[in-house]
Amino acid sequence: MFIGLILVGSGLGGVSAVAALMLGHSIWMAILIYSIIGVLSVLAGAIAMAMRPDAAHEGDHCKPYQIARPQRG
């Protein structure tokens, strides 16, 4: 999962760097944009993953109910 976060960050940073080069910025500015966008997107993804609810506690708020009436023995 962490490798996916890093790959997404690298991809977004690379697209941003190419866009900066196409807009006429210098190579140094493109490298700076690549690193900033990559780091920020990895941090945002990690924070989003850390803030999501835990799967073990998802069913705690549900009340059990009977589907059928109890059978007489």
PDB file of N, CA and C in Angstrom:
ATOM      1  N   MET A   1       0.822  -1.178   0.000  1.00  0.00           N
ATOM      2  CA  MET A   1       0.000   0.000   0.000  1.00  0.00           C
ATOM      3  C   MET A   1       0.874   1.252   0.000  1.00  0.00           C
ATOM      4  N   PHE A   2       1.972   1.194   0.748  1.00  0.00           N
ATOM      5  CA  PHE A   2       2.845   2.358   0.789  1.00  0.00           C
ATOM      6  C   PHE A   2       3.571   2.555  -0.536  1.00  0.00           C
ATOM      7  N   ILE A   3       3.854   1.456  -1.210  1.00  0.00           N
ATOM      8  CA  ILE A   3       4.488   1.573  -2.522  1.00  0.00           C
ATOM      9  C   ILE A   3       3.534   2.244  -3.498  1.00  0.00           C
ATOM     10  N   GLY A   4       2.251   1.936  -3.379  1.00  0.00           N
ATOM     11  CA  GLY A   4       1.251   2.596  -4.218  1.00  0.00           C
ATOM     12  C   GLY A   4       1.178   4.089  -3.948  1.00  0.00           C
ATOM     13  N   LEU A   5       1.263   4.480  -2.681  1.00  0.00           N
ATOM     14  CA  LEU A   5       1.277   5.911  -2.349  1.00  0.00           C
ATOM     15  C   LEU A   5       2.472   6.609  -2.968  1.00  0.00           C
ATOM     16  N   ILE A   6       3.629   5.966  -2.906  1.00  0.00           N
ATOM     17  CA  ILE A   6       4.835   6.567  -3.473  1.00  0.00           C
ATOM     18  C   ILE A   6       4.731   6.659  -4.991  1.00  0.00           C
ATOM     19  N   LEU A   7       4.175   5.618  -5.623  1.00  0.00           N
ATOM     20  CA  LEU A   7       4.016   5.660  -7.080  1.00  0.00           C
ATOM     21  C   LEU A   7       3.029   6.731  -7.516  1.00  0.00           C
ATOM     22  N   VAL A   8       1.949   6.890  -6.776  1.00  0.00           N
ATOM     23  CA  VAL A   8       0.976   7.941  -7.098  1.00  0.00           C
ATOM     24  C   VAL A   8       1.624   9.313  -6.932  1.00  0.00           C
ATOM     25  N   GLY A   9       2.387   9.491  -5.856  1.00  0.00           N
ATOM     26  CA  GLY A   9       3.077  10.761  -5.640  1.00  0.00           C
ATOM     27  C   GLY A   9       4.083  11.060  -6.735  1.00  0.00           C
ATOM     28  N   SER A  10       4.813  10.047  -7.163  1.00  0.00           N
ATOM     29  CA  SER A  10       5.781  10.237  -8.242  1.00  0.00           C
ATOM     30  C   SER A  10       5.084  10.574  -9.550  1.00  0.00           C
ATOM     31  N   GLY A  11       3.966   9.900  -9.799  1.00  0.00           N
ATOM     32  CA  GLY A  11       3.217  10.179 -11.034  1.00  0.00           C
ATOM     33  C   GLY A  11       2.656  11.586 -11.063  1.00  0.00           C
ATOM     34  N   LEU A  12       2.040  11.997  -9.958  1.00  0.00           N
ATOM     35  CA  LEU A  12       1.500  13.359  -9.903  1.00  0.00           C
ATOM     36  C   LEU A  12       2.602  14.404  -9.995  1.00  0.00           C
ATOM     37  N   GLY A  13       3.722  14.144  -9.328  1.00  0.00           N
ATOM     38  CA  GLY A  13       4.849  15.070  -9.411  1.00  0.00           C
ATOM     39  C   GLY A  13       5.418  15.145 -10.816  1.00  0.00           C
ATOM     40  N   GLY A  14       5.509  14.000 -11.489  1.00  0.00           N
ATOM     41  CA  GLY A  14       6.020  13.989 -12.862  1.00  0.00           C
ATOM     42  C   GLY A  14       5.124  14.732 -13.831  1.00  0.00           C
ATOM     43  N   VAL A  15       3.815  14.534 -13.683  1.00  0.00           N
ATOM     44  CA  VAL A  15       2.876  15.265 -14.546  1.00  0.00           C
ATOM     45  C   VAL A  15       2.975  16.762 -14.287  1.00  0.00           C
ATOM     46  N   SER A  16       3.120  17.139 -13.029  1.00  0.00           N
ATOM     47  CA  SER A  16       3.239  18.559 -12.692  1.00  0.00           C
ATOM     48  C   SER A  16       4.542  19.145 -13.235  1.00  0.00           C
ATOM     49  N   ALA A  17       5.620  18.378 -13.175  1.00  0.00           N
ATOM     50  CA  ALA A  17       6.900  18.852 -13.697  1.00  0.00           C
ATOM     51  C   ALA A  17       6.848  19.028 -15.212  1.00  0.00           C
ATOM     52  N   VAL A  18       6.235  18.089 -15.903  1.00  0.00           N
ATOM     53  CA  VAL A  18       6.106  18.211 -17.359  1.00  0.00           C
ATOM     54  C   VAL A  18       5.232  19.410 -17.718  1.00  0.00           C
ATOM     55  N   ALA A  19       4.166  19.619 -16.950  1.00  0.00           N
ATOM     56  CA  ALA A  19       3.308  20.780 -17.198  1.00  0.00           C
ATOM     57  C   ALA A  19       4.073  22.082 -16.974  1.00  0.00           C
ATOM     58  N   ALA A  20       4.921  22.101 -15.942  1.00  0.00           N
ATOM     59  CA  ALA A  20       5.721  23.308 -15.688  1.00  0.00           C
ATOM     60  C   ALA A  20       6.701  23.560 -16.826  1.00  0.00           C
ATOM     61  N   LEU A  21       7.313  22.505 -17.347  1.00  0.00           N
ATOM     62  CA  LEU A  21       8.224  22.670 -18.477  1.00  0.00           C
ATOM     63  C   LEU A  21       7.489  23.154 -19.726  1.00  0.00           C
ATOM     64  N   MET A  22       6.291  22.647 -19.943  1.00  0.00           N
ATOM     65  CA  MET A  22       5.515  23.071 -21.114  1.00  0.00           C
ATOM     66  C   MET A  22       5.057  24.518 -20.989  1.00  0.00           C
ATOM     67  N   LEU A  23       4.916  25.001 -19.768  1.00  0.00           N
ATOM     68  CA  LEU A  23       4.530  26.393 -19.560  1.00  0.00           C
ATOM     69  C   LEU A  23       5.721  27.338 -19.631  1.00  0.00           C
ATOM     70  N   GLY A  24       6.928  26.796 -19.799  1.00  0.00           N
ATOM     71  CA  GLY A  24       8.092  27.642 -20.010  1.00  0.00           C
ATOM     72  C   GLY A  24       8.957  27.876 -18.787  1.00  0.00           C
ATOM     73  N   HIS A  25       8.725  27.160 -17.709  1.00  0.00           N
ATOM     74  CA  HIS A  25       9.568  27.306 -16.521  1.00  0.00           C
ATOM     75  C   HIS A  25      10.892  26.590 -16.739  1.00  0.00           C
ATOM     76  N   SER A  26      11.880  26.926 -15.916  1.00  0.00           N
ATOM     77  CA  SER A  26      13.193  26.313 -16.049  1.00  0.00           C
ATOM     78  C   SER A  26      13.174  24.884 -15.511  1.00  0.00           C
ATOM     79  N   ILE A  27      14.241  24.152 -15.810  1.00  0.00           N
ATOM     80  CA  ILE A  27      14.337  22.773 -15.354  1.00  0.00           C
ATOM     81  C   ILE A  27      14.422  22.715 -13.833  1.00  0.00           C
ATOM     82  N   TRP A  28      15.038  23.707 -13.220  1.00  0.00           N
ATOM     83  CA  TRP A  28      15.148  23.728 -11.759  1.00  0.00           C
ATOM     84  C   TRP A  28      13.781  23.918 -11.112  1.00  0.00           C
ATOM     85  N   MET A  29      12.966  24.751 -11.721  1.00  0.00           N
ATOM     86  CA  MET A  29      11.609  24.943 -11.205  1.00  0.00           C
ATOM     87  C   MET A  29      10.790  23.663 -11.380  1.00  0.00           C
ATOM     88  N   ALA A  30      10.984  22.961 -12.483  1.00  0.00           N
ATOM     89  CA  ALA A  30      10.271  21.706 -12.714  1.00  0.00           C
ATOM     90  C   ALA A  30      10.681  20.653 -11.685  1.00  0.00           C
ATOM     91  N   ILE A  31      11.975  20.584 -11.355  1.00  0.00           N
ATOM     92  CA  ILE A  31      12.438  19.639 -10.340  1.00  0.00           C
ATOM     93  C   ILE A  31      11.866  20.001  -8.974  1.00  0.00           C
ATOM     94  N   LEU A  32      11.810  21.286  -8.667  1.00  0.00           N
ATOM     95  CA  LEU A  32      11.233  21.732  -7.395  1.00  0.00           C
ATOM     96  C   LEU A  32       9.745  21.399  -7.319  1.00  0.00           C
ATOM     97  N   ILE A  33       9.025  21.633  -8.400  1.00  0.00           N
ATOM     98  CA  ILE A  33       7.600  21.320  -8.436  1.00  0.00           C
ATOM     99  C   ILE A  33       7.376  19.816  -8.326  1.00  0.00           C
ATOM    100  N   TYR A  34       8.222  19.033  -8.997  1.00  0.00           N
ATOM    101  CA  TYR A  34       8.128  17.578  -8.929  1.00  0.00           C
ATOM    102  C   TYR A  34       8.250  17.087  -7.490  1.00  0.00           C
ATOM    103  N   SER A  35       9.247  17.597  -6.793  1.00  0.00           N
ATOM    104  CA  SER A  35       9.468  17.112  -5.428  1.00  0.00           C
ATOM    105  C   SER A  35       8.382  17.603  -4.470  1.00  0.00           C
ATOM    106  N   ILE A  36       7.953  18.846  -4.602  1.00  0.00           N
ATOM    107  CA  ILE A  36       6.932  19.381  -3.700  1.00  0.00           C
ATOM    108  C   ILE A  36       5.596  18.680  -3.902  1.00  0.00           C
ATOM    109  N   ILE A  37       5.157  18.557  -5.145  1.00  0.00           N
ATOM    110  CA  ILE A  37       3.874  17.899  -5.424  1.00  0.00           C
ATOM    111  C   ILE A  37       3.932  16.427  -5.034  1.00  0.00           C
ATOM    112  N   GLY A  38       5.044  15.759  -5.283  1.00  0.00           N
ATOM    113  CA  GLY A  38       5.175  14.352  -4.913  1.00  0.00           C
ATOM    114  C   GLY A  38       5.091  14.137  -3.418  1.00  0.00           C
ATOM    115  N   VAL A  39       5.816  14.949  -2.660  1.00  0.00           N
ATOM    116  CA  VAL A  39       5.807  14.801  -1.198  1.00  0.00           C
ATOM    117  C   VAL A  39       4.434  15.146  -0.628  1.00  0.00           C
ATOM    118  N   LEU A  40       3.823  16.222  -1.105  1.00  0.00           N
ATOM    119  CA  LEU A  40       2.520  16.621  -0.580  1.00  0.00           C
ATOM    120  C   LEU A  40       1.434  15.588  -0.885  1.00  0.00           C
ATOM    121  N   SER A  41       1.482  14.988  -2.069  1.00  0.00           N
ATOM    122  CA  SER A  41       0.463  13.994  -2.396  1.00  0.00           C
ATOM    123  C   SER A  41       0.662  12.709  -1.588  1.00  0.00           C
ATOM    124  N   VAL A  42       1.913  12.314  -1.323  1.00  0.00           N
ATOM    125  CA  VAL A  42       2.156  11.139  -0.485  1.00  0.00           C
ATOM    126  C   VAL A  42       1.689  11.417   0.941  1.00  0.00           C
ATOM    127  N   LEU A  43       1.986  12.591   1.474  1.00  0.00           N
ATOM    128  CA  LEU A  43       1.533  12.934   2.822  1.00  0.00           C
ATOM    129  C   LEU A  43       0.011  12.997   2.910  1.00  0.00           C
ATOM    130  N   ALA A  44      -0.630  13.577   1.896  1.00  0.00           N
ATOM    131  CA  ALA A  44      -2.089  13.657   1.904  1.00  0.00           C
ATOM    132  C   ALA A  44      -2.707  12.266   1.834  1.00  0.00           C
ATOM    133  N   GLY A  45      -2.143  11.381   1.037  1.00  0.00           N
ATOM    134  CA  GLY A  45      -2.647  10.014   0.964  1.00  0.00           C
ATOM    135  C   GLY A  45      -2.451   9.259   2.266  1.00  0.00           C
ATOM    136  N   ALA A  46      -1.303   9.454   2.911  1.00  0.00           N
ATOM    137  CA  ALA A  46      -1.050   8.782   4.180  1.00  0.00           C
ATOM    138  C   ALA A  46      -1.988   9.297   5.271  1.00  0.00           C
ATOM    139  N   ILE A  47      -2.233  10.601   5.280  1.00  0.00           N
ATOM    140  CA  ILE A  47      -3.157  11.162   6.265  1.00  0.00           C
ATOM    141  C   ILE A  47      -4.575  10.667   6.016  1.00  0.00           C
ATOM    142  N   ALA A  48      -4.981  10.595   4.761  1.00  0.00           N
ATOM    143  CA  ALA A  48      -6.324  10.102   4.436  1.00  0.00           C
ATOM    144  C   ALA A  48      -6.481   8.641   4.844  1.00  0.00           C
ATOM    145  N   MET A  49      -5.437   7.839   4.655  1.00  0.00           N
ATOM    146  CA  MET A  49      -5.509   6.437   5.067  1.00  0.00           C
ATOM    147  C   MET A  49      -5.530   6.307   6.583  1.00  0.00           C
ATOM    148  N   ALA A  50      -4.819   7.172   7.284  1.00  0.00           N
ATOM    149  CA  ALA A  50      -4.785   7.097   8.737  1.00  0.00           C
ATOM    150  C   ALA A  50      -6.097   7.572   9.363  1.00  0.00           C
ATOM    151  N   MET A  51      -6.821   8.453   8.705  1.00  0.00           N
ATOM    152  CA  MET A  51      -8.031   9.016   9.270  1.00  0.00           C
ATOM    153  C   MET A  51      -9.288   8.196   8.962  1.00  0.00           C
ATOM    154  N   ARG A  52      -9.196   7.204   8.075  1.00  0.00           N
ATOM    155  CA  ARG A  52     -10.388   6.421   7.755  1.00  0.00           C
ATOM    156  C   ARG A  52     -10.742   5.518   8.929  1.00  0.00           C
ATOM    157  N   PRO A  53     -12.021   5.174   9.062  1.00  0.00           N
ATOM    158  CA  PRO A  53     -12.426   4.350  10.210  1.00  0.00           C
ATOM    159  C   PRO A  53     -11.855   2.941  10.110  1.00  0.00           C
ATOM    160  N   ASP A  54     -11.636   2.356  11.260  1.00  0.00           N
ATOM    161  CA  ASP A  54     -11.086   1.013  11.330  1.00  0.00           C
ATOM    162  C   ASP A  54     -12.153  -0.001  10.924  1.00  0.00           C
ATOM    163  N   ALA A  55     -11.781  -0.995  10.147  1.00  0.00           N
ATOM    164  CA  ALA A  55     -12.737  -1.985   9.657  1.00  0.00           C
ATOM    165  C   ALA A  55     -13.286  -2.848  10.786  1.00  0.00           C
ATOM    166  N   ALA A  56     -12.543  -3.012  11.866  1.00  0.00           N
ATOM    167  CA  ALA A  56     -12.998  -3.848  12.968  1.00  0.00           C
ATOM    168  C   ALA A  56     -14.145  -3.200  13.739  1.00  0.00           C
ATOM    169  N   HIS A  57     -14.292  -1.896  13.654  1.00  0.00           N
ATOM    170  CA  HIS A  57     -15.317  -1.186  14.410  1.00  0.00           C
ATOM    171  C   HIS A  57     -16.489  -0.715  13.545  1.00  0.00           C
ATOM    172  N   GLU A  58     -16.557  -1.144  12.296  1.00  0.00           N
ATOM    173  CA  GLU A  58     -17.635  -0.676  11.421  1.00  0.00           C
ATOM    174  C   GLU A  58     -18.993  -1.211  11.833  1.00  0.00           C
ATOM    175  N   GLY A  59     -19.071  -2.423  12.346  1.00  0.00           N
ATOM    176  CA  GLY A  59     -20.350  -3.024  12.682  1.00  0.00           C
ATOM    177  C   GLY A  59     -20.827  -2.712  14.085  1.00  0.00           C
ATOM    178  N   ASP A  60     -20.106  -1.904  14.823  1.00  0.00           N
ATOM    179  CA  ASP A  60     -20.482  -1.632  16.210  1.00  0.00           C
ATOM    180  C   ASP A  60     -21.757  -0.814  16.337  1.00  0.00           C
ATOM    181  N   HIS A  61     -22.087  -0.017  15.365  1.00  0.00           N
ATOM    182  CA  HIS A  61     -23.245   0.862  15.486  1.00  0.00           C
ATOM    183  C   HIS A  61     -24.543   0.188  15.019  1.00  0.00           C
ATOM    184  N   CYS A  62     -24.483  -1.028  14.512  1.00  0.00           N
ATOM    185  CA  CYS A  62     -25.665  -1.727  14.027  1.00  0.00           C
ATOM    186  C   CYS A  62     -26.326  -2.506  15.170  1.00  0.00           C
ATOM    187  N   LYS A  63     -27.638  -2.502  15.160  1.00  0.00           N
ATOM    188  CA  LYS A  63     -28.388  -3.269  16.141  1.00  0.00           C
ATOM    189  C   LYS A  63     -28.811  -4.591  15.509  1.00  0.00           C
ATOM    190  N   PRO A  64     -28.646  -5.712  16.217  1.00  0.00           N
ATOM    191  CA  PRO A  64     -29.073  -6.987  15.645  1.00  0.00           C
ATOM    192  C   PRO A  64     -30.597  -7.092  15.634  1.00  0.00           C
ATOM    193  N   TYR A  65     -31.119  -7.754  14.648  1.00  0.00           N
ATOM    194  CA  TYR A  65     -32.565  -7.981  14.572  1.00  0.00           C
ATOM    195  C   TYR A  65     -32.820  -9.396  14.065  1.00  0.00           C
ATOM    196  N   GLN A  66     -33.987  -9.903  14.351  1.00  0.00           N
ATOM    197  CA  GLN A  66     -34.333 -11.261  13.948  1.00  0.00           C
ATOM    198  C   GLN A  66     -34.928 -11.250  12.559  1.00  0.00           C
ATOM    199  N   ILE A  67     -34.489 -12.183  11.753  1.00  0.00           N
ATOM    200  CA  ILE A  67     -35.044 -12.302  10.409  1.00  0.00           C
ATOM    201  C   ILE A  67     -36.342 -13.109  10.455  1.00  0.00           C
ATOM    202  N   ALA A  68     -36.387 -14.140  11.274  1.00  0.00           N
ATOM    203  CA  ALA A  68     -37.584 -14.988  11.411  1.00  0.00           C
ATOM    204  C   ALA A  68     -37.961 -15.081  12.884  1.00  0.00           C
ATOM    205  N   ARG A  69     -39.211 -15.437  13.117  1.00  0.00           N
ATOM    206  CA  ARG A  69     -39.636 -15.626  14.502  1.00  0.00           C
ATOM    207  C   ARG A  69     -38.968 -16.838  15.104  1.00  0.00           C
ATOM    208  N   PRO A  70     -38.804 -16.865  16.414  1.00  0.00           N
ATOM    209  CA  PRO A  70     -38.181 -18.045  17.044  1.00  0.00           C
ATOM    210  C   PRO A  70     -39.028 -19.304  16.808  1.00  0.00           C
ATOM    211  N   GLN A  71     -38.382 -20.418  16.589  1.00  0.00           N
ATOM    212  CA  GLN A  71     -39.047 -21.698  16.352  1.00  0.00           C
ATOM    213  C   GLN A  71     -39.414 -22.329  17.701  1.00  0.00           C
ATOM    214  N   ARG A  72     -40.555 -22.968  17.741  1.00  0.00           N
ATOM    215  CA  ARG A  72     -40.941 -23.687  18.962  1.00  0.00           C
ATOM    216  C   ARG A  72     -40.382 -25.084  18.894  1.00  0.00           C
ATOM    217  N   GLY A  73     -39.864 -25.571  19.986  1.00  0.00           N
ATOM    218  CA  GLY A  73     -39.202 -26.867  20.015  1.00  0.00           C
ATOM    219  C   GLY A  73     -40.042 -27.940  20.494  1.00  0.00           C
TER     220      GLY A  73
END
